[in-house]
Short mmCIF file of C-alpha atoms and ligand atoms in Angstrom, two decimals:
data_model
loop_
_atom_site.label_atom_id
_atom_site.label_comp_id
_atom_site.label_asym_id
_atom_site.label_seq_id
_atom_site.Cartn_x
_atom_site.Cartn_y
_atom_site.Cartn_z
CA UNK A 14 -2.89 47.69 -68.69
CA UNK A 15 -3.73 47.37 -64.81
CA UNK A 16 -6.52 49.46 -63.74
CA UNK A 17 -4.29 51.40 -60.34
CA UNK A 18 -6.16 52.23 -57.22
CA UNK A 19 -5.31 56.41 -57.72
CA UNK A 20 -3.21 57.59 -60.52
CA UNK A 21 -4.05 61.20 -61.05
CA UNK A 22 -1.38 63.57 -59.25
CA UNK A 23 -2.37 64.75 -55.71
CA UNK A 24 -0.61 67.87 -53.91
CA UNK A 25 2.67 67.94 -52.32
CA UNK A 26 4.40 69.94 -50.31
CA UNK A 27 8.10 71.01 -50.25
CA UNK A 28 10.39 72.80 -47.98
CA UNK A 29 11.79 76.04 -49.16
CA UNK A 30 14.51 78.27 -47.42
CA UNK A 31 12.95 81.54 -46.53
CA UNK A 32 16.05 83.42 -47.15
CA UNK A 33 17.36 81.87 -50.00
CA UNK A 34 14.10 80.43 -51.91
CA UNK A 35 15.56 77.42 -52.74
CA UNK A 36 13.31 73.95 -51.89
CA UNK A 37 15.59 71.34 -50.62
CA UNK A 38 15.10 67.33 -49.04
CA UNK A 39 16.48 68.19 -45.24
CA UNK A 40 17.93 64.48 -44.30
CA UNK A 41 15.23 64.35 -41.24
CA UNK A 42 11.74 66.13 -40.59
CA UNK A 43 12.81 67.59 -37.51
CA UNK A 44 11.47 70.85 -35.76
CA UNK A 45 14.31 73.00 -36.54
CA UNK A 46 15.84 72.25 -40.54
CA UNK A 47 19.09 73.80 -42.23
CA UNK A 48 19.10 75.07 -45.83
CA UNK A 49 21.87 73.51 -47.24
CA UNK A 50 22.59 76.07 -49.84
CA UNK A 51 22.74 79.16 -47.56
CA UNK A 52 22.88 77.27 -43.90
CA UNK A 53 19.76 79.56 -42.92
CA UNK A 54 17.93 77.65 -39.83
CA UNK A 55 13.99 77.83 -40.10
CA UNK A 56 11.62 76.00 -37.77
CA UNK A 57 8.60 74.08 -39.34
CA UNK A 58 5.44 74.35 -38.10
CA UNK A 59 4.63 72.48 -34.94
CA UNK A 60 0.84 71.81 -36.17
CA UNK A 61 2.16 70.15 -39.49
CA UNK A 62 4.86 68.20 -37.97
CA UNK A 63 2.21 66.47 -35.43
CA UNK A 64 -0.20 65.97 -38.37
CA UNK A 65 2.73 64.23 -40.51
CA UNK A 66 3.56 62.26 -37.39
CA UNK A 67 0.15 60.95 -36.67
CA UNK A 68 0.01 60.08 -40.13
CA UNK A 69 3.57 57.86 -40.12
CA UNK A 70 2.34 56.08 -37.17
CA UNK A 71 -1.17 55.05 -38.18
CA UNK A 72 0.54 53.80 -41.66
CA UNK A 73 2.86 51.72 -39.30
CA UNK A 74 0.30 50.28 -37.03
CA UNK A 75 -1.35 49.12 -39.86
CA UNK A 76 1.13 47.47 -41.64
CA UNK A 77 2.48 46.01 -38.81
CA UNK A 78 -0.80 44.80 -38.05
CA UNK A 79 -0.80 43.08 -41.69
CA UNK A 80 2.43 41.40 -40.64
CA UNK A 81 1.23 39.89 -37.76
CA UNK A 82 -1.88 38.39 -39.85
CA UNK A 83 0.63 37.14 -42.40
CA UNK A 84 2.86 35.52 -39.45
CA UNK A 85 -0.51 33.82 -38.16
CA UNK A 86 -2.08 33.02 -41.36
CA UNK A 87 1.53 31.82 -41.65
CA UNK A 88 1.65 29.06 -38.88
CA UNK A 89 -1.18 27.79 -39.92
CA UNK A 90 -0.07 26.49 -43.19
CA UNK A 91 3.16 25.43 -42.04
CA UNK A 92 1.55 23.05 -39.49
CA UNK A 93 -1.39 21.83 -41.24
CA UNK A 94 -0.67 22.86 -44.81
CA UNK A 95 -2.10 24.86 -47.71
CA UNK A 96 -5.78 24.22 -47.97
CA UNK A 97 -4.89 22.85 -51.80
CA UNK A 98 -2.74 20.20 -50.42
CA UNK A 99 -3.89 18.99 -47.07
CA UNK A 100 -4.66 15.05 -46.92
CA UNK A 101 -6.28 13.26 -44.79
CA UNK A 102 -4.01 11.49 -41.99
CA UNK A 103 -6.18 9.39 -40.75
CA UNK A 104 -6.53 7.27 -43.75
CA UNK A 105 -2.77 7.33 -44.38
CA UNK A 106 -2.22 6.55 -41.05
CA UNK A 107 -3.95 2.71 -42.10
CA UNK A 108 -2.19 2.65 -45.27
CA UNK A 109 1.10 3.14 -43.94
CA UNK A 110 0.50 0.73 -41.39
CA UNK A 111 -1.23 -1.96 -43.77
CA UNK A 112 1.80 -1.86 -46.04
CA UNK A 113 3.92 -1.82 -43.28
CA UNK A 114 2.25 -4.68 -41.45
CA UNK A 115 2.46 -6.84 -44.92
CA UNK A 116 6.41 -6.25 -45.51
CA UNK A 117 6.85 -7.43 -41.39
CA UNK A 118 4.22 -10.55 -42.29
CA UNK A 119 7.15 -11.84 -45.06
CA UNK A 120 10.11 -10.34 -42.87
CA UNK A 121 8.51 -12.63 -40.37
CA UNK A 122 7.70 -15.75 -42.43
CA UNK A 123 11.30 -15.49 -43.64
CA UNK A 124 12.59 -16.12 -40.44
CA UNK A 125 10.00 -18.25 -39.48
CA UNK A 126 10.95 -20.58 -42.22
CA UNK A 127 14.45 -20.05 -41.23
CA UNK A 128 13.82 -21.30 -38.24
CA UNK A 129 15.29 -18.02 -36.57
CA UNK A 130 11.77 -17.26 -35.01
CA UNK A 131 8.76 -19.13 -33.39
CA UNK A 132 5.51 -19.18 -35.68
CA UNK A 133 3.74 -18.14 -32.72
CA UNK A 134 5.38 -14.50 -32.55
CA UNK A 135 4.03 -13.86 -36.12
CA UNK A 136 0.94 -12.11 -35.38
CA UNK A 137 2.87 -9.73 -33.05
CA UNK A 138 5.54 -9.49 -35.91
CA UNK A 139 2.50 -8.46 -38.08
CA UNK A 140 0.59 -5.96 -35.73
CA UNK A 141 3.51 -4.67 -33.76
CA UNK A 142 5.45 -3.68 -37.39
CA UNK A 143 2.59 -2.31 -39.08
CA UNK A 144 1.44 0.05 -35.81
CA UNK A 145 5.02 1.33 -35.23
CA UNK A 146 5.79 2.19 -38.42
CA UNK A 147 3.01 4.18 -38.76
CA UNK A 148 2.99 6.09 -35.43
CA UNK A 149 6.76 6.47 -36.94
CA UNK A 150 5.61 8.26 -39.80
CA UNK A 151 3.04 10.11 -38.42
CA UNK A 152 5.37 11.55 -35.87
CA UNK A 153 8.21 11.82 -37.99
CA UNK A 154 6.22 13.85 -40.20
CA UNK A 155 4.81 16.24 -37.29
CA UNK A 156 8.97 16.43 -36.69
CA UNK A 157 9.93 18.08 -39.48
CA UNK A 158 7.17 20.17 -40.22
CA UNK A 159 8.95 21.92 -37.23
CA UNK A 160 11.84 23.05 -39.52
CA UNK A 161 9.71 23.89 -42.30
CA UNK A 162 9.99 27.45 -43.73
CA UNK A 163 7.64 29.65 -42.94
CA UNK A 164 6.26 31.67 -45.99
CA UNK A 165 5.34 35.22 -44.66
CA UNK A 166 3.89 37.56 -47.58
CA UNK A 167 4.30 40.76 -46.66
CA UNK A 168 1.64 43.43 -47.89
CA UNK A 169 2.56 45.22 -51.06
CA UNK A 170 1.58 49.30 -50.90
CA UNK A 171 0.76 51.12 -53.54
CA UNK A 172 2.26 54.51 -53.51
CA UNK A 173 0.98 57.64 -53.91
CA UNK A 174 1.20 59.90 -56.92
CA UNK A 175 2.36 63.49 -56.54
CA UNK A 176 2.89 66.12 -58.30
CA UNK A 177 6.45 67.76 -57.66
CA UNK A 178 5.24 71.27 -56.84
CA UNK A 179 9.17 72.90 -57.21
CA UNK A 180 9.67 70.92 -60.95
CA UNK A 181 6.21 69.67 -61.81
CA UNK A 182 7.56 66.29 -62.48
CA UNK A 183 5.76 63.58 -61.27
CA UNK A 184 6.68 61.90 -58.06
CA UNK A 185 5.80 59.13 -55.84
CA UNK A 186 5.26 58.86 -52.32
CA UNK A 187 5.58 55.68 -50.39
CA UNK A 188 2.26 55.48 -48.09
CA UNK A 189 3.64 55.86 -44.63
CA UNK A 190 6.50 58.33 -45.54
CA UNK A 191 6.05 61.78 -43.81
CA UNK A 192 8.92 63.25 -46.28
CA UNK A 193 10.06 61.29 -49.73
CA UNK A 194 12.18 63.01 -52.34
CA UNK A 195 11.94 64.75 -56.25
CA UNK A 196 14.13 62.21 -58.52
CA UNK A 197 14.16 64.83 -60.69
CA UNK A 198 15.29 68.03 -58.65
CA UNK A 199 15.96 65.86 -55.25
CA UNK A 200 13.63 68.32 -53.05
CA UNK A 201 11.82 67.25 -49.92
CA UNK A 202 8.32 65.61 -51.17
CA UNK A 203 5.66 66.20 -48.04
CA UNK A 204 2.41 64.88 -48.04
CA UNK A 205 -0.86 67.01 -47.92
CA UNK A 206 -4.48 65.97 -47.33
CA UNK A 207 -5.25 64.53 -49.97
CA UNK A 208 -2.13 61.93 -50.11
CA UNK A 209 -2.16 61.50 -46.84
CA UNK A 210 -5.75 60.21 -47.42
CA UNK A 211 -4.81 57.85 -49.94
CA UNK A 212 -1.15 56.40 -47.86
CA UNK A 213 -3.98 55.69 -45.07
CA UNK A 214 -6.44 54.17 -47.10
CA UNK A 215 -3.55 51.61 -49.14
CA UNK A 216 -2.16 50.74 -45.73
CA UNK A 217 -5.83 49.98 -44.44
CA UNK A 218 -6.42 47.89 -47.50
CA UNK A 219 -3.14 46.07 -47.14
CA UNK A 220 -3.98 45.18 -43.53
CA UNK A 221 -7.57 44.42 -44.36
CA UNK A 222 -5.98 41.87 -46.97
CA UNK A 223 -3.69 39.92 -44.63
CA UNK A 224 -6.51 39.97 -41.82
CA UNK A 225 -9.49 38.29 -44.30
CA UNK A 226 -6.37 35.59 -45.29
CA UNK A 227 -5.67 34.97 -41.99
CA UNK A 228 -9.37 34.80 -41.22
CA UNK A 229 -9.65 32.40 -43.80
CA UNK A 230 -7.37 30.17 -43.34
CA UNK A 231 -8.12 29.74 -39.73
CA UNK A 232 -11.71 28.95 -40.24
CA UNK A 233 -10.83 26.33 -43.25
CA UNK A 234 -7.64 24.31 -41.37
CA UNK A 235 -10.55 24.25 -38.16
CA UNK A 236 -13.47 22.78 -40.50
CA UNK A 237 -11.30 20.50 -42.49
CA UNK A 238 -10.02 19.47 -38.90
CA UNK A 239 -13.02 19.13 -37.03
CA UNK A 240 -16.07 19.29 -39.53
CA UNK A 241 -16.88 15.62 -39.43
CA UNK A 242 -18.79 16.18 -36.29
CA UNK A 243 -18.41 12.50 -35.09
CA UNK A 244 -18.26 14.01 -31.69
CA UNK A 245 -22.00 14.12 -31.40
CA UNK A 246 -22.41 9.89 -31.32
CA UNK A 247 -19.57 9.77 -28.17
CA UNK A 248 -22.39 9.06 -25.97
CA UNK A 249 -23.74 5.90 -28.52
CA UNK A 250 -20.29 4.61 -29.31
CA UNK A 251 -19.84 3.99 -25.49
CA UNK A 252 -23.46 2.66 -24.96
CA UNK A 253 -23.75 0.94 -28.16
CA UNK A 254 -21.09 -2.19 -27.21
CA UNK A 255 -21.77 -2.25 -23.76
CA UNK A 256 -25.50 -3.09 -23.87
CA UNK A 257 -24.39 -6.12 -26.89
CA UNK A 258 -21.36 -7.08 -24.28
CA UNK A 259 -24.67 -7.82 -22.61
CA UNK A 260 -27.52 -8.54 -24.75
CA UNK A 261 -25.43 -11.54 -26.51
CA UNK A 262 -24.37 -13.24 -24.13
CA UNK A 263 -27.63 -13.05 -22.04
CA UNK A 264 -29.78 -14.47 -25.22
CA UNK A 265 -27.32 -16.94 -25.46
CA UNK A 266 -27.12 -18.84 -22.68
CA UNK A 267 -31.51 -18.65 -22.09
CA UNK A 268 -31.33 -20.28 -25.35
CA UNK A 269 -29.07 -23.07 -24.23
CA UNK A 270 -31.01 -23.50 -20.95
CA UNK A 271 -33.96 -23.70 -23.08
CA UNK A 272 -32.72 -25.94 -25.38
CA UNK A 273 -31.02 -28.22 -23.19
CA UNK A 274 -34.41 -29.39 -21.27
CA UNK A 275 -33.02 -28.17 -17.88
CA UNK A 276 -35.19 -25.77 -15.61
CA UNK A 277 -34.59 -22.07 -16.08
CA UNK A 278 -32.78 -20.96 -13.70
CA UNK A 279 -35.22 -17.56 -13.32
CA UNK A 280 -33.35 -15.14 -10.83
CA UNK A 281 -29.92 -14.45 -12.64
CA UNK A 282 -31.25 -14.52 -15.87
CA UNK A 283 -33.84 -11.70 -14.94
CA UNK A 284 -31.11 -9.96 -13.39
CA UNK A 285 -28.94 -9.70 -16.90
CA UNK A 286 -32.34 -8.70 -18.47
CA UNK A 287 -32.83 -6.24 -16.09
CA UNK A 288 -29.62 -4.90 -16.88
CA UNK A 289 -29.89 -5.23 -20.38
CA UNK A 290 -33.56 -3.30 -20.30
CA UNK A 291 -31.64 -0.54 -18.66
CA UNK A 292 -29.02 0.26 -21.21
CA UNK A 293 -31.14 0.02 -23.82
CA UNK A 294 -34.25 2.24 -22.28
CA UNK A 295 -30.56 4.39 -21.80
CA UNK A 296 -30.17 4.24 -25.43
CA UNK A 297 -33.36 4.77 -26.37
CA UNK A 298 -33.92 7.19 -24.03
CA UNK A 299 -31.63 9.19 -25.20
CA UNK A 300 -32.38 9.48 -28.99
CA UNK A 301 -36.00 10.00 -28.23
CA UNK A 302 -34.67 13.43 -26.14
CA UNK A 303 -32.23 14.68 -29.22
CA UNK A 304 -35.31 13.65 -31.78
CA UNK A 305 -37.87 15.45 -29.55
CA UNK A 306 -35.87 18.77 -29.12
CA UNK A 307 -34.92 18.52 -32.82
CA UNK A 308 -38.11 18.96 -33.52
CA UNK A 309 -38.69 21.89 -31.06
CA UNK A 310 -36.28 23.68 -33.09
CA UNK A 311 -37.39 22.90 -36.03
CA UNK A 312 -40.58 24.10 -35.10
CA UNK A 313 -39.49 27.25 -33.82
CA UNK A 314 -37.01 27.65 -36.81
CA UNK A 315 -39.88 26.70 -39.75
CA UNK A 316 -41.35 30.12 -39.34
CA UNK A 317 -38.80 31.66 -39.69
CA UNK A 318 -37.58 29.59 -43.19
CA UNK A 319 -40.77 30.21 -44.86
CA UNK A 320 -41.05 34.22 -44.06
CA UNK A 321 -37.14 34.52 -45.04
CA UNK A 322 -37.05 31.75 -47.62
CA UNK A 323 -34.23 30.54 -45.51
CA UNK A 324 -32.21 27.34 -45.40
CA UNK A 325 -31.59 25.17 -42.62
CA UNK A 326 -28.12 23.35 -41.66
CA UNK A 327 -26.07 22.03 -38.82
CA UNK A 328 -22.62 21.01 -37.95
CA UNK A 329 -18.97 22.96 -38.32
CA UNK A 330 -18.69 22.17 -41.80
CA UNK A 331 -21.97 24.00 -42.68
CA UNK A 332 -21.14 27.24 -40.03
CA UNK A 333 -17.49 27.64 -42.40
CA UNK A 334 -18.72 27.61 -45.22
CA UNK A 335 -20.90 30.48 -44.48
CA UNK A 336 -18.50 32.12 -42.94
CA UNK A 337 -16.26 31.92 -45.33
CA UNK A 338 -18.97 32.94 -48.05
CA UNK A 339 -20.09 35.87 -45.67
CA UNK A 340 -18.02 36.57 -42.56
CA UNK A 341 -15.23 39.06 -43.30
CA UNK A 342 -14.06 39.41 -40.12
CA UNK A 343 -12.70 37.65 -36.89
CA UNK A 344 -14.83 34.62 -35.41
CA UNK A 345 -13.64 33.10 -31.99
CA UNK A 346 -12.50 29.72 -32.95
CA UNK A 347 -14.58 27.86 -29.88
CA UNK A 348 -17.90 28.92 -31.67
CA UNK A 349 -16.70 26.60 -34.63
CA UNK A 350 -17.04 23.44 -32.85
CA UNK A 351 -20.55 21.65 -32.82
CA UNK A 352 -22.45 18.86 -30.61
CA UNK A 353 -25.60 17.79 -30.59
CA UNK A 354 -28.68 19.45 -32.08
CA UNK A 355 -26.43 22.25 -33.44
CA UNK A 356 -28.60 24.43 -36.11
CA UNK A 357 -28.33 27.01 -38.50
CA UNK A 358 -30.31 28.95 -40.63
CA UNK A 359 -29.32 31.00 -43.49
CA UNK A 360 -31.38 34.11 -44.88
CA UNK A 361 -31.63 36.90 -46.12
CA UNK A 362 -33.62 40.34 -44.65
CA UNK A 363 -33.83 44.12 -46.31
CA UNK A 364 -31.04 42.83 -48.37
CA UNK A 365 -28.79 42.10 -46.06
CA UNK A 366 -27.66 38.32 -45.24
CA UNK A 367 -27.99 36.66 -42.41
CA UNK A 368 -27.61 33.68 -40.27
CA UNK A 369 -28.96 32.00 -36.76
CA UNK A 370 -26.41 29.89 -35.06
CA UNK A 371 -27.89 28.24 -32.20
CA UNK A 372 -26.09 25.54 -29.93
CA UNK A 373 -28.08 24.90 -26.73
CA UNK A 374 -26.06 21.82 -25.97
CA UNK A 375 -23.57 22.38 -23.23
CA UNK A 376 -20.44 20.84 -23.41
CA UNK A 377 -17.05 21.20 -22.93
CA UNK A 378 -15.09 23.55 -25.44
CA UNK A 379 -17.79 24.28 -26.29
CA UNK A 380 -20.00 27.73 -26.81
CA UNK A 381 -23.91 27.47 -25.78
CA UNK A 382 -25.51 29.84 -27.81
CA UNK A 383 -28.01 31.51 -30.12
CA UNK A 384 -26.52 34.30 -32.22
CA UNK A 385 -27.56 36.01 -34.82
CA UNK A 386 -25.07 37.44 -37.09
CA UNK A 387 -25.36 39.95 -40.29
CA UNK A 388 -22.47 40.53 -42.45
CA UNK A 389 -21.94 44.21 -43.27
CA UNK A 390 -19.66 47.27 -43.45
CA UNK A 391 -20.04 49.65 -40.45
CA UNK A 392 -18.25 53.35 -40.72
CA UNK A 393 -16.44 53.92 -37.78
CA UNK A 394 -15.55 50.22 -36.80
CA UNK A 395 -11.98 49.86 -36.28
CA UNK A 396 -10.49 46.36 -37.16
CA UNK A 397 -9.52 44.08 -34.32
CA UNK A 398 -6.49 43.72 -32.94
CA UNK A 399 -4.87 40.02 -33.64
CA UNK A 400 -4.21 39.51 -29.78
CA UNK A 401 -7.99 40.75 -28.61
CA UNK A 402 -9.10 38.69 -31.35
CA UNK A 403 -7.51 35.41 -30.44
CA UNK A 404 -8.66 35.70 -26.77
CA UNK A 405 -12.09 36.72 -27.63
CA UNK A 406 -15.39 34.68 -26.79
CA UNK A 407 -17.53 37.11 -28.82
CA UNK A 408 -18.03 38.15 -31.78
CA UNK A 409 -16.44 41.56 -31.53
CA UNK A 410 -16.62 45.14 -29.84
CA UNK A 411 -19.51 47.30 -28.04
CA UNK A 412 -21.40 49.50 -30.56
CA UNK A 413 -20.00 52.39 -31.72
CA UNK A 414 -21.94 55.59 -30.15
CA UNK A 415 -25.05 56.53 -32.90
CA UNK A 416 -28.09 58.54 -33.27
CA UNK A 417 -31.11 58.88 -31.06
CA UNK A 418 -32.83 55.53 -33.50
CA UNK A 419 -29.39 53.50 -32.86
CA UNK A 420 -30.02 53.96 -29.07
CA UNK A 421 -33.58 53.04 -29.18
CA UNK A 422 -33.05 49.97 -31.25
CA UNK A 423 -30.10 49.17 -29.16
CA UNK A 424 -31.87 49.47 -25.98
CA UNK A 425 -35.15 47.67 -27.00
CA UNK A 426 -32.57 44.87 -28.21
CA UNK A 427 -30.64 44.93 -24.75
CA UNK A 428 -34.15 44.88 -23.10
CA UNK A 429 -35.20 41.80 -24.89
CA UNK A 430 -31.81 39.77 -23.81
CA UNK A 431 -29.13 40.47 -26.65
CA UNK A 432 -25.67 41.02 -26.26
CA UNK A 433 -25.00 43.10 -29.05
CA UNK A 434 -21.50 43.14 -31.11
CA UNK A 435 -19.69 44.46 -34.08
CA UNK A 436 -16.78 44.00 -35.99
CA UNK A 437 -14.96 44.77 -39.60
CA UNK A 438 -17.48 42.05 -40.61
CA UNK A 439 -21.08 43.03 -38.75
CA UNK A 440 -23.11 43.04 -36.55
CA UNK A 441 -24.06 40.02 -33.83
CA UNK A 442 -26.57 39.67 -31.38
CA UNK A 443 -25.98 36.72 -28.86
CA UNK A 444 -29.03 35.62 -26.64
CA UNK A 445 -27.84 36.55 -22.82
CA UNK A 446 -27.52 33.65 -20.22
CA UNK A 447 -31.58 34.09 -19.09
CA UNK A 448 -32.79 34.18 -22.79
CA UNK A 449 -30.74 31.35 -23.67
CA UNK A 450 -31.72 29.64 -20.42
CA UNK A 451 -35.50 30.12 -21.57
CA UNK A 452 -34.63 29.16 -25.50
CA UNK A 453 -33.09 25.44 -24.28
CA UNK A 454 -36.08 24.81 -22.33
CA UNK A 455 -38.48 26.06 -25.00
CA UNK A 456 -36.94 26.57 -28.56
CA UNK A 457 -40.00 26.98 -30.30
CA UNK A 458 -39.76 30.73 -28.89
CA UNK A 459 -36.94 31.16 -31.75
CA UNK A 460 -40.30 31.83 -34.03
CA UNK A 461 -39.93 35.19 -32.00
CA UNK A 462 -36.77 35.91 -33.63
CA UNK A 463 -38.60 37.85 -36.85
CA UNK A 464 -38.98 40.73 -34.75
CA UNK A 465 -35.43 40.64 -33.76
CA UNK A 466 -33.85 40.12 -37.50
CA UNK A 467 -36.10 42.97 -38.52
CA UNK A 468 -34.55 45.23 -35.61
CA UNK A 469 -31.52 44.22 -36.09
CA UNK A 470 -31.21 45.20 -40.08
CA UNK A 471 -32.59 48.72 -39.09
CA UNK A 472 -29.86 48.72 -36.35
CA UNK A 473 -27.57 48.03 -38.93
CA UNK A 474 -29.21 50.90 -41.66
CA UNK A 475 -29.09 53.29 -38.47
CA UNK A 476 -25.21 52.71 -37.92
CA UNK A 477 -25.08 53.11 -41.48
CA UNK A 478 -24.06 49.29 -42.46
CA UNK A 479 -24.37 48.40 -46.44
CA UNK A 480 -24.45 44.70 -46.79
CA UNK A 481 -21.08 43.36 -46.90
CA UNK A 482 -19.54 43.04 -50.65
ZN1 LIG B 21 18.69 78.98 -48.14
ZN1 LIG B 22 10.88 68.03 -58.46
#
């Protein structure tokens, strides 16, 4: 047995004829209806007719809604795959083209000992074979992912039980449906409060489904895409050869000067170590600035670890996987990508979670920030639309309006530099451009941030925000 959402009979309505008595299923719910038995004309009741019509249409937004997650959630997997079966195309891109690369090195020796080709176009046999192939494959692939089916799972609603109030009989109503019918004495089966109530509340669950799925899968493809965070050592991977393109050869030839017994020819040799000092002091320059401001943050993080027994973390991989844990909601995809110094800490306050995510690099594509976010369920937050969530930089709407302790908090919060959000899955306060001006120049102040996770968790209470299940 499967334990159903609502089971026990709610109240119906029918239409009856006033003349005749009989209750009968009109084909439309129109303002004027005809009994079919007697052909008397009765109006309904304007009031109930815009009730039952406010109540079809906010059933259809939200399951169209749903369908538009499902498309999204969707594309996703039909360009980059279920998360169960996504591979990493990198490394297949070198097997292919090893393999590939070995079966043109005996193509080629075969005609080389044919005497078809020179030995001396071997090598570009070899490389040339092995790299097309593989660009071959890896395009061919992208190519027919094109055509592939798209799997769209539409929401499944889970009707309504009435009780027929002309027969008694149990009926069902499909959520959505301002007028269904008896199967056992075929009259008109209307909605009252009650069902209403619950065809609302399946159709908001349905959407809520597809949204967290699409959520989901948008968050994982992006990690599992960009989560290796090699982006941060650009700067070194450039440096890096240059200064040995150098270094080497400058060693090099002072050592055969020396050796050789000839004078030192003194002015171009300090030249190339002048240039070589340079790119390393570059170098070195460089990792003493990301070490020093590491440990700024870390300093002004440590507080806040030891009062909240958090847990520090950086990088995209880390940020998903506490979203995905936590975050039941919409995140704008540019916050998921990471550079240099990115932290995070996770923690918990007044039972609610919570986490810091603070990015004072600035770099292209990328969001400078320090936000902190608590998952939780606020009444009277709407979910977002898929097209304002796409386009959005933060993390969600303006607060909805509260009680005289909601505005205080708020205020005090505004006053101290937040930009304050929420969503289906919290609330988020983001530091303003001045306060995040003043935290990349001095992040030890993020030791300040107690007061503001404290003030933000009675924020939440004072919305009335339970900690997200
Ligand atoms: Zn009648
Ligand atoms: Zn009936």
């Amino acid at each position: 047995m499967t334990l159903q959402p609502q089971t026990s009979p709610t109240h119906a309505a029918t239409i009856q004829c006033q003349r005749c008595g009989a209750a009968y299923r009109p084909p439309a719910l129109t303002p004027h209806v005809d009994c079919p038995f007697c052909r008397h004309r009765q109006a309904l009741e304007p009031e109930r007719l815009a009730v039952l019509r406010g109540y079809e249409r906010q059933v259809g937004e939200d399951i169209a809604a749903a369908e538009k997650h499902a498309q999204h959630q969707a594309t996703y997997e039909k360009w980059y795959g279920k998360p169960e079966e996504r591979k990493n195309h990198t490394a297949e891109f070198f097997i292919v083209a090893a393999v590939c690369a070995l079966v043109a090195g005996l193509v080629g020796g075969v005609l080389v000992a044919a005497d078809v080709v020179q030995p001396m176009l071997l090598p570009t046999i070899v490389i040339m074979g092995g790299f097309l192939s593989a660009t071959a494959v890896t395009y061919g692939r992208m190519f027919l992912q094109m055509f592939r089916k798209v799997d769209v799972k539409r929401g499944q609603l889970t009707d309504v039980v009435v009780a027929c109030p002309t027969c008694g009989a149990p009926g069902r109503l499909t959520p959505g449906d301002a007028i269904d019918t008896c199967m056992h004495c075929h009259a008109a089966l209307v909605p009252e409060q009650g069902a209403m109530q619950q065809g609302l509340d399946a159709a908001a669950r349905a959407r809520r489904r597809a949204a967290i799925h699409h959520y989901r899968t948008e968050i994982e493809t992006h990690a599992s895409l960009y989560g290796g965070g090699s982006g941060r050592h650009i700067a070194f991977v450039v440096l890096v050869p240059f200064a040995l393109m150098f270094t080497v050869p400058s060693i090099g030839i002072t050592f055969e000067q020396l050796t050789s017994g000839k004078p030192l020819r003194v002015a171009p040799l300090l030249l190339m170590f002048a240039v070589c000092g340079t790119l390393w002091g570059i170098i070195a320059m460089l990792l003493w600035l990301r070490w020093s401001r590491r440990q700024a943050i870390r300093r002004g993080l440590a507080p806040l670890q030891q009062q909240f027994q958090g847990r520090l973390g950086h990088g995209t991989r880390a940020l998903a996987d506490w979203l995905l844990a936590h975050w039941a909601g919409p995140f704008p995809l540019q916050r998921l990508y990471t550079g240099v110094n990115h932290h995070l800490l996770r923690g918990k306050a007044g039972g609610f979670e919570f986490l810091i995510d603070f990015h004072p690099a600035k770099a292209e594509h990328m969001v400078t920030r320090a936000t902190l976010m608590i998952p939780a369920e606020i009444p009277g937050v709407s979910p977002m639309s898929v097209e304002h969530q796409a386009t959005l930089a933060a993390l969600g709407t303006q607060l909805p309006a509260g009680n005289s302790t909601v505005n205080q908090l708020a205020l005090g919060l505004r006053h101290a530099g937040f930009d304050l959000r929420v969503s289906e899955a919290g609330l988020s306060a983001s530091a303003d451009e001045e306060l995040m001006r003043a935290l990349r120049k001095r992040p030890e102040r993020l030791a300040e941030w107690s007061q503001v996770i404290a003030r933000c968790v009675e924020l939440v209470r004072a919305l009335g925000g339970r900690p997200a299940s």
